[in-house]
Amino acid sequence: MPESRDPVADLRRIAFLLERANEATYRVRAFRSAAATVANTPHDELVERAAAGTLAKLSGVGDVTARCVTESLAGEEPVYLRRITATEGTDLPAAAAALRAALRGDCHVHSDWSDGGSPIEEMALAAADLGHEYFVLTDHSPRLTVARGLTADRLRRQLDHVARLNEALPDGFRILTGIEVDILDDGRLDQEDELLARLDLVVGSVHSRLRDDSARMTRRMVAAIANPHLDVLGHMTGRKVAAAGAGDAAHSKVRTRPPSDFDLEKVLAACVEHGKAVEINSRPDRLDPPKRMLTVAVEAGCVFTIDTDAHAPGQLDWLDFGCERAALCGVPADRIVNTWPVERLLEWTASHA
Ligand SMILES: [Zn+2]
Ligand SMILES: [Zn+2]
């Protein structure tokens, strides 16, 4: 009799691959909740239920996930998993693959504390599996209420929680503290200074009044870049593009959005002057900045991050998309701050206060 596979690992792998393909959240959730139930059910009970055909009676397990578990227990790769792996994308071109291999972590990641779909620890375990040395946890700031932005109090609690998680995580991986702070209409940052100063890394992004005129938007962005707490300028143009395989977008109609209007040269000059990084946002529905602007930023002498802006574990693997664009636009690896050893990254962020 063939040896049983690990049904929890198989269910999680399926969820990961669906998230990476940007499938609708509700579809992925079925696999994640089944994995949680199966992980909490004794192995013998699983075997009995598989034989009796009663796995789907467990809460959180449906017909599709029950079939996966039955196949796993029988030592077979679940058909569902085999089908997804068979349709996986092609390999990265060499230059992009070299950048991807040089990346040590991800500076823009969300959890279910704001608008992400998964607990911090699940994001962390998935990142450790991908070989990351760290990610920066960057949940939203208070003003972004639609994304359950964290008040100062909730952020303080999150910092305590992360400190405890870090003690229990596998060696060689750590969660760095951070925030994706809203750049307010006047260029101020949407969180208390004392808290921003405590964080390892601060991503600042524009999420409101994206259609302001160029002069106003430029002033706003330059003021934020000059703020010593900001380290990384997130998805600088705010554009949204139609993503390939965008399950969620297809669900709620694909919504695209043109880039904001601002003086690119002034904004990039401010980044160079203050030593702040321009984010290369890898989300398939953002891919921000556009390649033309990225090329200008390379010429201007900027440093960069390549981030996923992941809201689910499988999305942590989107770094490939950012690496592809960085390679196409000739971004040198040593100007990407998340290729640096983590101590150097932290010295760099601390140098901004
Ligand atoms: Zn954002
Ligand atoms: Zn984000």
mmCIF file of C-alpha atoms and ligand atoms in Angstrom:
data_model
loop_
_atom_site.group_PDB
_atom_site.id
_atom_site.type_symbol
_atom_site.label_atom_id
_atom_site.label_comp_id
_atom_site.label_asym_id
_atom_site.label_seq_id
_atom_site.Cartn_x
_atom_site.Cartn_y
_atom_site.Cartn_z
ATOM 1 C CA MET A 1 0.000 0.000 0.000
ATOM 2 C CA PRO A 2 1.459 3.404 -0.948
ATOM 3 C CA GLU A 3 2.375 5.710 1.901
ATOM 4 C CA SER A 4 -0.037 8.485 2.753
ATOM 5 C CA ARG A 5 0.833 12.034 1.668
ATOM 6 C CA ASP A 6 0.290 14.990 3.998
ATOM 7 C CA PRO A 7 -3.282 16.154 3.197
ATOM 8 C CA VAL A 8 -2.791 19.473 5.023
ATOM 9 C CA ALA A 9 0.303 20.270 2.963
ATOM 10 C CA ASP A 10 -1.550 19.335 -0.236
ATOM 11 C CA LEU A 11 -4.549 21.561 0.611
ATOM 12 C CA ARG A 12 -2.255 24.465 1.502
ATOM 13 C CA ARG A 13 -0.263 23.989 -1.693
ATOM 14 C CA ILE A 14 -3.470 24.184 -3.737
ATOM 15 C CA ALA A 15 -4.510 27.374 -1.901
ATOM 16 C CA PHE A 16 -1.059 28.861 -2.469
ATOM 17 C CA LEU A 17 -1.136 28.132 -6.202
ATOM 18 C CA LEU A 18 -4.672 29.531 -6.570
ATOM 19 C CA GLU A 19 -3.663 32.723 -4.746
ATOM 20 C CA ARG A 20 -0.604 33.052 -6.914
ATOM 21 C CA ALA A 21 -2.857 32.779 -9.972
ATOM 22 C CA ASN A 22 -4.932 35.624 -8.480
ATOM 23 C CA GLU A 23 -8.031 33.436 -8.161
ATOM 24 C CA ALA A 24 -11.111 34.701 -6.322
ATOM 25 C CA THR A 25 -10.678 34.766 -2.551
ATOM 26 C CA TYR A 26 -13.815 32.733 -1.843
ATOM 27 C CA ARG A 27 -12.493 29.839 -3.908
ATOM 28 C CA VAL A 28 -9.155 29.836 -2.112
ATOM 29 C CA ARG A 29 -10.793 30.102 1.313
ATOM 30 C CA ALA A 30 -12.394 26.670 0.851
ATOM 31 C CA PHE A 31 -8.930 25.082 0.722
ATOM 32 C CA ARG A 32 -7.502 27.123 3.596
ATOM 33 C CA SER A 33 -10.410 26.365 5.921
ATOM 34 C CA ALA A 34 -10.360 22.680 4.979
ATOM 35 C CA ALA A 35 -6.612 22.627 5.741
ATOM 36 C CA ALA A 36 -7.255 24.154 9.171
ATOM 37 C CA THR A 37 -9.963 21.570 9.987
ATOM 38 C CA VAL A 38 -7.893 18.630 8.747
ATOM 39 C CA ALA A 39 -4.861 19.832 10.732
ATOM 40 C CA ASN A 40 -6.996 19.687 13.884
ATOM 41 C CA THR A 41 -8.446 16.227 13.197
ATOM 42 C CA PRO A 42 -6.586 13.089 14.381
ATOM 43 C CA HIS A 43 -5.036 11.062 11.555
ATOM 44 C CA ASP A 44 -6.979 7.891 12.471
ATOM 45 C CA GLU A 45 -10.278 9.730 12.303
ATOM 46 C CA LEU A 46 -9.351 11.099 8.884
ATOM 47 C CA VAL A 47 -8.584 7.596 7.615
ATOM 48 C CA GLU A 48 -11.878 6.251 8.983
ATOM 49 C CA ARG A 49 -13.860 9.104 7.504
ATOM 50 C CA ALA A 50 -12.144 8.733 4.137
ATOM 51 C CA ALA A 51 -13.089 5.041 4.078
ATOM 52 C CA ALA A 52 -16.677 5.785 5.132
ATOM 53 C CA GLY A 53 -17.005 8.774 2.786
ATOM 54 C CA THR A 54 -17.848 11.164 5.653
ATOM 55 C CA LEU A 55 -14.975 13.677 5.407
ATOM 56 C CA ALA A 56 -17.320 16.320 4.012
ATOM 57 C CA LYS A 57 -19.333 16.133 7.254
ATOM 58 C CA LEU A 58 -16.448 17.903 9.009
ATOM 59 C CA SER A 59 -17.093 21.626 9.223
ATOM 60 C CA GLY A 60 -14.985 23.532 6.707
ATOM 61 C CA VAL A 61 -14.602 20.494 4.419
ATOM 62 C CA GLY A 62 -16.636 20.288 1.203
ATOM 63 C CA ASP A 63 -16.933 17.663 -1.548
ATOM 64 C CA VAL A 64 -13.968 18.962 -3.548
ATOM 65 C CA THR A 65 -11.628 19.281 -0.558
ATOM 66 C CA ALA A 66 -12.809 15.902 0.824
ATOM 67 C CA ARG A 67 -11.770 14.278 -2.460
ATOM 68 C CA CYS A 68 -8.325 15.901 -2.205
ATOM 69 C CA VAL A 69 -7.890 14.583 1.342
ATOM 70 C CA THR A 70 -8.981 11.066 0.337
ATOM 71 C CA GLU A 71 -6.485 11.024 -2.533
ATOM 72 C CA SER A 72 -3.692 12.365 -0.304
ATOM 73 C CA LEU A 73 -4.353 9.753 2.356
ATOM 74 C CA ALA A 74 -4.199 7.070 -0.332
ATOM 75 C CA GLY A 75 -0.738 8.336 -1.271
ATOM 76 C CA GLU A 76 -1.865 9.889 -4.571
ATOM 77 C CA GLU A 77 -1.228 13.462 -5.644
ATOM 78 C CA PRO A 78 -4.710 15.049 -5.575
ATOM 79 C CA VAL A 79 -6.096 15.427 -9.098
ATOM 80 C CA TYR A 80 -6.959 19.076 -8.351
ATOM 81 C CA LEU A 81 -3.324 19.794 -7.425
ATOM 82 C CA ARG A 82 -1.969 17.947 -10.458
ATOM 83 C CA ARG A 83 -4.206 19.978 -12.795
ATOM 84 C CA ILE A 84 -3.051 23.321 -11.386
ATOM 85 C CA THR A 85 0.628 22.385 -11.529
ATOM 86 C CA ALA A 86 0.200 21.218 -15.124
ATOM 87 C CA THR A 87 -0.916 24.695 -16.214
ATOM 88 C CA GLU A 88 1.780 26.657 -14.380
ATOM 89 C CA GLY A 89 3.599 29.477 -16.164
ATOM 90 C CA THR A 90 6.896 29.306 -17.977
ATOM 91 C CA ASP A 91 10.306 29.998 -16.435
ATOM 92 C CA LEU A 92 11.567 33.518 -15.840
ATOM 93 C CA PRO A 93 14.082 34.904 -18.300
ATOM 94 C CA ALA A 94 17.647 34.628 -16.960
ATOM 95 C CA ALA A 95 18.186 38.272 -15.940
ATOM 96 C CA ALA A 96 14.909 38.360 -14.024
ATOM 97 C CA ALA A 97 15.661 34.998 -12.421
ATOM 98 C CA ALA A 98 19.015 36.356 -11.213
ATOM 99 C CA LEU A 99 17.282 39.323 -9.562
ATOM 100 C CA ARG A 100 14.691 37.020 -8.024
ATOM 101 C CA ALA A 101 17.454 34.858 -6.581
ATOM 102 C CA ALA A 102 19.129 37.956 -5.118
ATOM 103 C CA LEU A 103 16.021 39.113 -3.238
ATOM 104 C CA ARG A 104 16.117 38.305 0.474
ATOM 105 C CA GLY A 105 12.663 39.492 1.436
ATOM 106 C CA ASP A 106 9.611 41.575 0.699
ATOM 107 C CA CYS A 107 8.951 45.092 2.057
ATOM 108 C CA HIS A 108 5.161 45.313 1.491
ATOM 109 C CA VAL A 109 2.887 42.595 2.916
ATOM 110 C CA HIS A 110 -0.629 42.693 4.429
ATOM 111 C CA SER A 111 -2.346 40.431 6.958
ATOM 112 C CA ASP A 112 -5.922 39.977 8.188
ATOM 113 C CA TRP A 113 -5.285 42.766 10.697
ATOM 114 C CA SER A 114 -6.170 45.114 7.809
ATOM 115 C CA ASP A 115 -7.493 43.964 4.410
ATOM 116 C CA GLY A 116 -5.383 40.830 3.906
ATOM 117 C CA GLY A 117 -7.019 37.406 3.994
ATOM 118 C CA SER A 118 -4.636 35.490 6.265
ATOM 119 C CA PRO A 119 -3.169 35.688 9.764
ATOM 120 C CA ILE A 120 0.371 37.052 10.118
ATOM 121 C CA GLU A 121 1.760 33.640 11.077
ATOM 122 C CA GLU A 122 0.430 31.983 7.909
ATOM 123 C CA MET A 123 1.969 34.715 5.792
ATOM 124 C CA ALA A 124 5.241 34.250 7.668
ATOM 125 C CA LEU A 125 5.339 30.467 7.239
ATOM 126 C CA ALA A 126 4.624 30.804 3.516
ATOM 127 C CA ALA A 127 7.395 33.410 3.174
ATOM 128 C CA ALA A 128 9.854 31.198 5.058
ATOM 129 C CA ASP A 129 8.927 28.337 2.697
ATOM 130 C CA LEU A 130 9.737 30.558 -0.277
ATOM 131 C CA GLY A 131 13.206 31.071 1.168
ATOM 132 C CA HIS A 132 12.677 34.654 2.342
ATOM 133 C CA GLU A 133 14.803 35.858 5.263
ATOM 134 C CA TYR A 134 12.127 38.381 6.251
ATOM 135 C CA PHE A 135 9.139 40.376 5.202
ATOM 136 C CA VAL A 136 8.025 43.751 6.435
ATOM 137 C CA LEU A 137 4.464 43.624 7.748
ATOM 138 C CA THR A 138 2.803 46.719 6.302
ATOM 139 C CA ASP A 139 -0.875 46.812 7.199
ATOM 140 C CA HIS A 140 -2.882 49.954 6.414
ATOM 141 C CA SER A 141 -3.136 53.145 8.479
ATOM 142 C CA PRO A 142 -6.296 54.486 10.254
ATOM 143 C CA ARG A 143 -7.636 56.749 7.531
ATOM 144 C CA LEU A 144 -8.118 53.835 5.118
ATOM 145 C CA THR A 145 -11.247 52.593 6.904
ATOM 146 C CA VAL A 146 -12.398 50.455 3.931
ATOM 147 C CA ALA A 147 -9.247 48.385 4.470
ATOM 148 C CA ARG A 148 -9.660 48.264 8.274
ATOM 149 C CA GLY A 149 -6.635 50.505 8.740
ATOM 150 C CA LEU A 150 -4.970 50.096 12.139
ATOM 151 C CA THR A 151 -5.480 52.773 14.779
ATOM 152 C CA ALA A 152 -2.446 53.691 16.876
ATOM 153 C CA ASP A 153 -3.700 51.328 19.588
ATOM 154 C CA ARG A 154 -4.165 48.395 17.252
ATOM 155 C CA LEU A 155 -0.742 48.980 15.728
ATOM 156 C CA ARG A 156 0.797 48.948 19.234
ATOM 157 C CA ARG A 157 -0.940 45.617 19.886
ATOM 158 C CA GLN A 158 0.283 44.294 16.536
ATOM 159 C CA LEU A 159 3.875 45.188 17.482
ATOM 160 C CA ASP A 160 3.567 43.139 20.704
ATOM 161 C CA HIS A 161 2.025 40.267 18.757
ATOM 162 C CA VAL A 162 4.815 40.314 16.152
ATOM 163 C CA ALA A 163 7.465 40.288 18.889
ATOM 164 C CA ARG A 164 5.898 37.097 20.296
ATOM 165 C CA LEU A 165 5.538 35.497 16.838
ATOM 166 C CA ASN A 166 9.166 36.178 16.006
ATOM 167 C CA GLU A 167 10.265 34.054 18.942
ATOM 168 C CA ALA A 168 8.314 31.059 17.630
ATOM 169 C CA LEU A 169 9.151 31.338 13.914
ATOM 170 C CA PRO A 170 11.659 29.048 12.162
ATOM 171 C CA ASP A 171 15.327 30.075 12.429
ATOM 172 C CA GLY A 172 16.507 32.242 9.585
ATOM 173 C CA PHE A 173 13.168 34.024 9.158
ATOM 174 C CA ARG A 174 11.852 37.106 10.904
ATOM 175 C CA ILE A 175 8.997 39.551 10.569
ATOM 176 C CA LEU A 176 10.120 43.172 10.386
ATOM 177 C CA THR A 177 7.665 45.755 11.674
ATOM 178 C CA GLY A 178 6.190 48.329 9.352
ATOM 179 C CA ILE A 179 3.158 50.046 7.935
ATOM 180 C CA GLU A 180 1.700 51.120 4.616
ATOM 181 C CA VAL A 181 0.866 54.614 5.765
ATOM 182 C CA ASP A 182 -1.513 56.811 3.804
ATOM 183 C CA ILE A 183 0.003 59.966 2.381
ATOM 184 C CA LEU A 184 -2.662 62.487 3.415
ATOM 185 C CA ASP A 185 -3.948 65.219 1.099
ATOM 186 C CA ASP A 186 -1.390 67.713 2.424
ATOM 187 C CA GLY A 187 1.528 65.254 2.331
ATOM 188 C CA ARG A 188 1.500 64.395 6.045
ATOM 189 C CA LEU A 189 1.601 60.719 7.076
ATOM 190 C CA ASP A 190 -1.444 59.063 8.637
ATOM 191 C CA GLN A 191 0.048 57.745 11.899
ATOM 192 C CA GLU A 192 1.615 59.058 15.128
ATOM 193 C CA ASP A 193 5.254 60.113 14.763
ATOM 194 C CA GLU A 194 6.282 58.156 17.839
ATOM 195 C CA LEU A 195 4.937 54.938 16.278
ATOM 196 C CA LEU A 196 6.374 55.598 12.825
ATOM 197 C CA ALA A 197 9.753 56.104 14.495
ATOM 198 C CA ARG A 198 9.508 52.712 16.209
ATOM 199 C CA LEU A 199 8.854 50.747 13.027
ATOM 200 C CA ASP A 200 11.611 49.010 11.063
ATOM 201 C CA LEU A 201 10.353 50.265 7.684
ATOM 202 C CA VAL A 202 7.635 52.642 6.492
ATOM 203 C CA VAL A 203 5.987 52.411 3.059
ATOM 204 C CA GLY A 204 4.007 55.552 2.220
ATOM 205 C CA SER A 205 1.297 55.415 -0.459
ATOM 206 C CA VAL A 206 -1.344 57.663 -1.959
ATOM 207 C CA HIS A 207 -4.803 56.048 -1.754
ATOM 208 C CA SER A 208 -7.097 59.092 -1.977
ATOM 209 C CA ARG A 209 -7.719 62.061 -4.275
ATOM 210 C CA LEU A 210 -5.804 60.281 -7.011
ATOM 211 C CA ARG A 211 -7.161 62.686 -9.621
ATOM 212 C CA ASP A 212 -5.741 65.846 -8.032
ATOM 213 C CA ASP A 213 -3.952 68.153 -10.479
ATOM 214 C CA SER A 214 -0.261 67.666 -11.124
ATOM 215 C CA ALA A 215 1.001 70.612 -9.040
ATOM 216 C CA ARG A 216 -0.992 69.562 -5.981
ATOM 217 C CA MET A 217 -0.091 65.865 -6.296
ATOM 218 C CA THR A 218 3.592 66.702 -6.790
ATOM 219 C CA ARG A 219 3.667 68.887 -3.639
ATOM 220 C CA ARG A 220 1.915 66.174 -1.685
ATOM 221 C CA MET A 221 4.299 63.402 -2.791
ATOM 222 C CA VAL A 222 7.444 65.503 -2.333
ATOM 223 C CA ALA A 223 6.366 66.496 1.199
ATOM 224 C CA ALA A 224 5.846 62.839 2.104
ATOM 225 C CA ILE A 225 9.198 61.796 0.610
ATOM 226 C CA ALA A 226 10.933 64.531 2.639
ATOM 227 C CA ASN A 227 9.325 63.196 5.852
ATOM 228 C CA PRO A 228 12.147 61.352 7.672
ATOM 229 C CA HIS A 229 9.807 58.494 8.668
ATOM 230 C CA LEU A 230 9.019 57.450 5.097
ATOM 231 C CA ASP A 231 11.448 54.912 3.610
ATOM 232 C CA VAL A 232 9.661 53.604 0.508
ATOM 233 C CA LEU A 233 7.260 55.329 -1.880
ATOM 234 C CA GLY A 234 4.559 52.678 -2.555
ATOM 235 C CA HIS A 235 2.886 52.107 -5.978
ATOM 236 C CA MET A 236 3.742 55.665 -7.046
ATOM 237 C CA THR A 237 1.185 56.254 -9.810
ATOM 238 C CA GLY A 238 -1.811 54.492 -8.217
ATOM 239 C CA ARG A 239 -2.764 53.017 -11.571
ATOM 240 C CA LYS A 240 -4.793 49.809 -11.860
ATOM 241 C CA VAL A 241 -4.423 47.543 -14.859
ATOM 242 C CA ALA A 242 -6.507 44.570 -16.001
ATOM 243 C CA ALA A 243 -4.738 41.619 -14.401
ATOM 244 C CA ALA A 244 -4.412 38.280 -16.147
ATOM 245 C CA GLY A 245 -6.495 35.673 -14.330
ATOM 246 C CA ALA A 246 -7.859 38.233 -11.876
ATOM 247 C CA GLY A 247 -10.453 36.144 -10.116
ATOM 248 C CA ASP A 248 -11.499 38.840 -7.653
ATOM 249 C CA ALA A 249 -11.587 41.532 -10.311
ATOM 250 C CA ALA A 250 -13.689 39.329 -12.593
ATOM 251 C CA HIS A 251 -16.047 38.849 -9.689
ATOM 252 C CA SER A 252 -16.536 42.572 -9.127
ATOM 253 C CA LYS A 253 -15.963 43.704 -12.760
ATOM 254 C CA VAL A 254 -12.440 44.589 -13.830
ATOM 255 C CA ARG A 255 -11.740 48.134 -12.730
ATOM 256 C CA THR A 256 -8.793 49.904 -14.289
ATOM 257 C CA ARG A 257 -7.481 53.324 -13.319
ATOM 258 C CA PRO A 258 -5.067 55.648 -15.105
ATOM 259 C CA PRO A 259 -1.873 56.811 -13.346
ATOM 260 C CA SER A 260 -2.055 59.982 -11.243
ATOM 261 C CA ASP A 261 -0.700 63.201 -12.673
ATOM 262 C CA PHE A 262 2.519 64.475 -11.113
ATOM 263 C CA ASP A 263 5.928 65.876 -12.067
ATOM 264 C CA LEU A 264 7.925 62.649 -12.343
ATOM 265 C CA GLU A 265 11.320 64.351 -12.387
ATOM 266 C CA LYS A 266 10.613 66.353 -9.228
ATOM 267 C CA VAL A 267 9.314 63.311 -7.383
ATOM 268 C CA LEU A 268 12.300 61.168 -8.393
ATOM 269 C CA ALA A 269 14.717 63.985 -7.525
ATOM 270 C CA ALA A 270 13.167 64.124 -4.045
ATOM 271 C CA CYS A 271 13.653 60.360 -3.669
ATOM 272 C CA VAL A 272 17.326 60.685 -4.646
ATOM 273 C CA GLU A 273 17.881 63.732 -2.426
ATOM 274 C CA HIS A 274 16.399 62.068 0.664
ATOM 275 C CA GLY A 275 17.646 58.568 -0.119
ATOM 276 C CA LYS A 276 14.165 57.034 -0.344
ATOM 277 C CA ALA A 277 13.281 53.967 -2.391
ATOM 278 C CA VAL A 278 10.837 53.794 -5.277
ATOM 279 C CA GLU A 279 8.734 50.661 -4.964
ATOM 280 C CA ILE A 280 8.404 48.322 -7.916
ATOM 281 C CA ASN A 281 4.970 46.950 -7.043
ATOM 282 C CA SER A 282 4.561 43.418 -8.443
ATOM 283 C CA ARG A 283 0.788 43.023 -8.078
ATOM 284 C CA PRO A 284 -0.585 41.946 -11.487
ATOM 285 C CA ASP A 285 -3.356 44.556 -11.156
ATOM 286 C CA ARG A 286 -0.858 47.365 -10.404
ATOM 287 C CA LEU A 287 2.573 46.766 -12.011
ATOM 288 C CA ASP A 288 3.540 50.210 -10.796
ATOM 289 C CA PRO A 289 5.484 52.254 -11.894
ATOM 290 C CA PRO A 290 4.954 51.707 -15.623
ATOM 291 C CA LYS A 291 8.124 50.642 -17.476
ATOM 292 C CA ARG A 292 8.736 54.058 -19.042
ATOM 293 C CA MET A 293 8.778 55.703 -15.616
ATOM 294 C CA LEU A 294 10.881 52.923 -14.136
ATOM 295 C CA THR A 295 13.512 53.553 -16.800
ATOM 296 C CA VAL A 296 13.533 57.268 -15.923
ATOM 297 C CA ALA A 297 13.922 56.378 -12.226
ATOM 298 C CA VAL A 298 16.956 54.182 -13.011
ATOM 299 C CA GLU A 299 18.540 57.056 -14.938
ATOM 300 C CA ALA A 300 17.750 59.480 -12.099
ATOM 301 C CA GLY A 301 19.816 57.334 -9.724
ATOM 302 C CA CYS A 302 17.013 56.076 -7.452
ATOM 303 C CA VAL A 303 17.132 53.027 -5.216
ATOM 304 C CA PHE A 304 14.238 50.559 -5.332
ATOM 305 C CA THR A 305 12.340 47.824 -3.550
ATOM 306 C CA ILE A 306 10.653 44.970 -5.377
ATOM 307 C CA ASP A 307 7.521 44.168 -3.367
ATOM 308 C CA THR A 308 4.457 41.986 -3.765
ATOM 309 C CA ASP A 309 1.871 43.960 -1.749
ATOM 310 C CA ALA A 310 0.609 40.435 -0.962
ATOM 311 C CA HIS A 311 -2.801 40.053 0.679
ATOM 312 C CA ALA A 312 -2.632 36.217 0.770
ATOM 313 C CA PRO A 313 0.208 33.669 1.144
ATOM 314 C CA GLY A 314 0.314 32.607 -2.534
ATOM 315 C CA GLN A 315 0.656 36.247 -3.601
ATOM 316 C CA LEU A 316 4.060 36.337 -1.886
ATOM 317 C CA ASP A 317 5.346 34.589 -5.000
ATOM 318 C CA TRP A 318 4.447 37.557 -7.234
ATOM 319 C CA LEU A 319 7.998 38.906 -6.862
ATOM 320 C CA ASP A 320 8.671 37.300 -10.257
ATOM 321 C CA PHE A 321 6.539 39.936 -11.995
ATOM 322 C CA GLY A 322 8.465 42.812 -10.413
ATOM 323 C CA CYS A 323 11.802 41.150 -11.197
ATOM 324 C CA GLU A 324 10.815 40.732 -14.833
ATOM 325 C CA ARG A 325 10.074 44.454 -15.152
ATOM 326 C CA ALA A 326 13.158 45.483 -13.193
ATOM 327 C CA ALA A 327 15.329 43.353 -15.483
ATOM 328 C CA LEU A 328 13.677 44.794 -18.608
ATOM 329 C CA CYS A 329 14.327 48.348 -17.359
ATOM 330 C CA GLY A 330 17.928 47.640 -16.366
ATOM 331 C CA VAL A 331 17.607 48.078 -12.575
ATOM 332 C CA PRO A 332 20.962 47.003 -11.048
ATOM 333 C CA ALA A 333 20.647 44.435 -8.227
ATOM 334 C CA ASP A 334 22.684 46.525 -5.776
ATOM 335 C CA ARG A 335 20.170 49.378 -6.091
ATOM 336 C CA ILE A 336 17.343 47.125 -4.897
ATOM 337 C CA VAL A 337 17.321 47.459 -1.110
ATOM 338 C CA ASN A 338 15.722 44.076 -0.523
ATOM 339 C CA THR A 339 18.763 42.367 -2.041
ATOM 340 C CA TRP A 340 20.840 43.832 0.807
ATOM 341 C CA PRO A 341 21.603 41.893 3.985
ATOM 342 C CA VAL A 342 18.896 42.700 6.511
ATOM 343 C CA GLU A 343 21.334 44.587 8.802
ATOM 344 C CA ARG A 344 22.190 46.918 5.929
ATOM 345 C CA LEU A 345 18.510 47.372 5.108
ATOM 346 C CA LEU A 346 17.810 48.348 8.720
ATOM 347 C CA GLU A 347 20.774 50.746 8.813
ATOM 348 C CA TRP A 348 19.399 52.355 5.689
ATOM 349 C CA THR A 349 15.890 52.807 7.139
ATOM 350 C CA ALA A 350 17.349 54.046 10.456
ATOM 351 C CA SER A 351 19.407 56.619 8.572
ATOM 352 C CA HIS A 352 16.092 58.350 7.696
ATOM 353 C CA ALA A 353 15.027 58.283 11.388
HETATM 354 ZN ZN ZN B 1 -1.558 50.556 -1.237
HETATM 355 ZN ZN ZN B 2 -0.544 47.532 0.147
#
